[in-house]
Short mmCIF file of C-alpha atoms in Angstrom, two decimals:
data_model
loop_
_atom_site.label_atom_id
_atom_site.label_comp_id
_atom_site.label_asym_id
_atom_site.label_seq_id
_atom_site.Cartn_x
_atom_site.Cartn_y
_atom_site.Cartn_z
CA MET A 1 5.32 9.32 15.13
CA LYS A 2 4.37 11.53 11.96
CA THR A 3 3.96 8.71 8.42
CA ILE A 4 4.28 11.06 5.01
CA VAL A 5 1.79 9.45 2.78
CA LYS A 6 1.48 11.82 -0.55
CA VAL A 7 -1.91 11.57 -2.24
CA LYS A 8 -2.46 11.84 -5.91
CA LYS A 9 -5.42 13.16 -7.21
CA LEU A 10 -7.26 11.17 -10.19
CA ASN A 11 -10.10 13.48 -10.27
CA ASP A 12 -10.34 17.16 -10.38
CA HIS A 13 -13.61 16.54 -8.09
CA ALA A 14 -11.17 14.58 -5.50
CA VAL A 15 -10.87 15.44 -1.92
CA VAL A 16 -6.81 15.16 -0.03
CA PRO A 17 -7.61 12.32 3.47
CA GLN A 18 -7.71 14.28 6.30
CA ARG A 19 -8.09 14.15 9.81
CA ALA A 20 -11.48 16.09 11.27
CA THR A 21 -9.47 15.99 14.53
CA GLU A 22 -5.83 16.14 15.78
CA GLY A 23 -6.64 12.61 17.66
CA SER A 24 -8.29 11.38 15.04
CA ALA A 25 -6.66 8.32 14.31
CA GLY A 26 -8.35 7.97 10.78
CA ALA A 27 -8.50 10.26 7.95
CA ASP A 28 -11.58 10.66 6.21
CA LEU A 29 -12.27 8.63 2.52
CA TYR A 30 -14.74 11.41 0.34
CA ALA A 31 -16.77 9.68 -2.08
CA CYS A 32 -15.88 11.17 -5.46
CA ILE A 33 -18.84 10.11 -7.43
CA ASP A 34 -20.93 12.38 -10.17
CA SER A 35 -24.18 11.86 -8.70
CA PRO A 36 -25.64 9.89 -5.89
CA VAL A 37 -25.75 6.23 -5.52
CA THR A 38 -28.42 4.32 -3.70
CA LEU A 39 -27.40 1.86 -1.73
CA GLU A 40 -29.84 -0.97 -1.39
CA PRO A 41 -30.53 -3.07 1.72
CA GLY A 42 -28.15 -6.33 1.60
CA LYS A 43 -26.52 -4.93 -2.03
CA LEU A 44 -22.82 -3.88 -2.36
CA VAL A 45 -20.73 -1.65 -4.05
CA LYS A 46 -17.63 0.21 -4.79
CA ILE A 47 -16.87 3.59 -4.44
CA PRO A 48 -14.28 5.53 -6.08
CA THR A 49 -12.10 8.44 -3.76
CA GLY A 50 -10.42 9.67 -6.88
CA ILE A 51 -7.37 9.52 -5.39
CA ALA A 52 -3.85 7.04 -5.51
CA ILE A 53 -1.62 6.57 -2.49
CA GLU A 54 1.96 6.14 -1.52
CA LEU A 55 3.27 5.52 1.76
CA SER A 56 6.94 6.47 2.29
CA ASP A 57 7.73 2.91 4.14
CA SER A 58 7.48 -0.31 3.07
CA GLY A 59 6.33 -1.78 6.56
CA MET A 60 3.69 0.33 6.44
CA ALA A 61 0.18 -0.10 5.04
CA ALA A 62 -3.51 2.05 4.77
CA PHE A 63 -6.15 -0.10 6.12
CA LEU A 64 -9.68 1.45 5.62
CA PHE A 65 -12.63 1.22 8.50
CA ALA A 66 -16.38 2.19 8.11
CA ARG A 67 -16.96 5.36 9.70
CA SER A 68 -18.95 4.78 13.00
CA GLY A 69 -21.50 7.27 12.27
CA LEU A 70 -22.32 5.15 8.88
CA GLY A 71 -22.39 2.17 10.66
CA VAL A 72 -24.18 2.32 13.79
CA LYS A 73 -27.10 4.96 12.36
CA HIS A 74 -27.58 3.55 8.51
CA GLY A 75 -26.05 -0.15 8.98
CA ILE A 76 -23.73 1.46 5.80
CA THR A 77 -20.28 -0.67 6.49
CA LEU A 78 -17.56 -1.92 4.86
CA ALA A 79 -17.66 -4.98 2.27
CA ASN A 80 -14.57 -6.67 3.62
CA SER A 81 -15.02 -5.15 6.92
CA VAL A 82 -11.44 -4.02 6.87
CA GLY A 83 -9.73 -2.83 3.73
CA VAL A 84 -5.91 -2.83 3.53
CA VAL A 85 -4.33 -0.92 0.99
CA ASP A 86 -0.62 -2.45 0.42
CA SER A 87 3.10 -0.27 0.44
CA ASP A 88 3.40 -1.07 -3.44
CA TYR A 89 -0.21 -0.11 -4.72
CA ARG A 90 -0.65 2.69 -7.09
CA GLY A 91 -4.10 2.40 -8.19
CA GLU A 92 -7.21 4.35 -6.82
CA VAL A 93 -8.16 3.71 -3.79
CA CYS A 94 -11.88 2.50 -3.52
CA VAL A 95 -13.92 1.84 -0.64
CA GLY A 96 -16.46 -1.58 -0.68
CA LEU A 97 -19.40 -0.70 1.07
CA CYS A 98 -22.44 -2.69 2.06
CA ASN A 99 -25.80 -1.91 3.39
CA VAL A 100 -26.74 -4.27 6.27
CA SER A 101 -29.78 -2.36 7.25
CA ASP A 102 -33.36 -2.90 5.47
CA THR A 103 -33.40 0.83 4.17
CA PRO A 104 -32.13 2.06 1.56
CA TYR A 105 -29.27 4.49 1.97
CA THR A 106 -27.77 7.33 -0.58
CA ILE A 107 -24.17 8.33 -0.86
CA GLN A 108 -24.33 11.81 -2.34
CA PRO A 109 -20.96 12.97 -3.80
CA GLY A 110 -18.04 14.10 -1.63
CA GLU A 111 -19.69 12.36 1.58
CA ARG A 112 -17.28 10.94 3.44
CA VAL A 113 -17.72 7.15 3.14
CA ALA A 114 -14.59 5.74 4.85
CA GLN A 115 -11.49 6.17 7.10
CA MET A 116 -8.10 5.51 6.36
CA VAL A 117 -5.77 4.88 9.09
CA ILE A 118 -1.58 3.99 8.16
CA MET A 119 -0.52 1.31 10.73
CA PRO A 120 2.99 -0.90 10.36
CA VAL A 121 2.52 -4.38 9.26
CA ALA A 122 4.95 -7.21 10.24
CA ALA A 123 6.75 -8.76 7.12
CA ALA A 124 6.22 -12.16 7.83
CA GLU A 125 8.57 -15.29 7.06
CA PHE A 126 6.21 -18.31 6.77
CA VAL A 127 7.89 -21.49 7.17
CA GLU A 128 6.13 -24.68 6.69
CA ALA A 129 6.58 -26.62 9.85
CA ALA A 130 5.64 -30.46 10.48
CA ALA A 131 4.47 -30.16 14.13
CA LEU A 132 3.46 -26.87 16.42
CA SER A 133 3.86 -26.11 19.81
CA SER A 134 1.48 -27.06 22.26
CA THR A 135 -0.82 -24.72 24.39
CA GLU A 136 -3.03 -24.80 27.61
CA ARG A 137 -5.38 -23.30 24.70
CA GLY A 138 -4.54 -26.11 21.77
CA GLU A 139 -7.18 -26.06 19.12
CA GLY A 140 -9.93 -24.33 20.77
CA GLY A 141 -11.58 -21.92 18.65
CA PHE A 142 -14.66 -19.92 18.20
CA GLY A 143 -15.87 -19.21 21.86
CA SER A 144 -13.99 -22.43 23.47
CA SER A 145 -12.28 -19.68 25.97
CA GLY A 146 -15.45 -18.90 27.70
CA LYS A 147 -18.56 -16.22 27.40
CA LEU A 148 -17.04 -13.43 29.43
#
């Protein structure tokens, strides 16, 4: 299943997202910055990508995920865990990064900072209800189903 994503460069130095291999689920997003940005431990930064996107289907959304190498090797992950780019958003795609390590990390211009995965979303209708059906689990949460 192929989905067309239109990409508008908002900056001459922007890089169009691309998948590293045919089997890659995500397309790399690149830092569109003029000079290096140092991300101190425990701090957050918003990195522009220099692009805006248009999804061809309102039943799709773009989800931004951390790059595993940055997360595992350097403790650089997304500030909001997963970024969501709605199908009707036309502004610049930016990546909120945080440094959960104890070492500063410097983001270089053109560095791959996140990956974008295009996925379908269910357009749910939310209906207020006076009661919900009962289940075996009930209200148990946060580990209530066991350790393993």
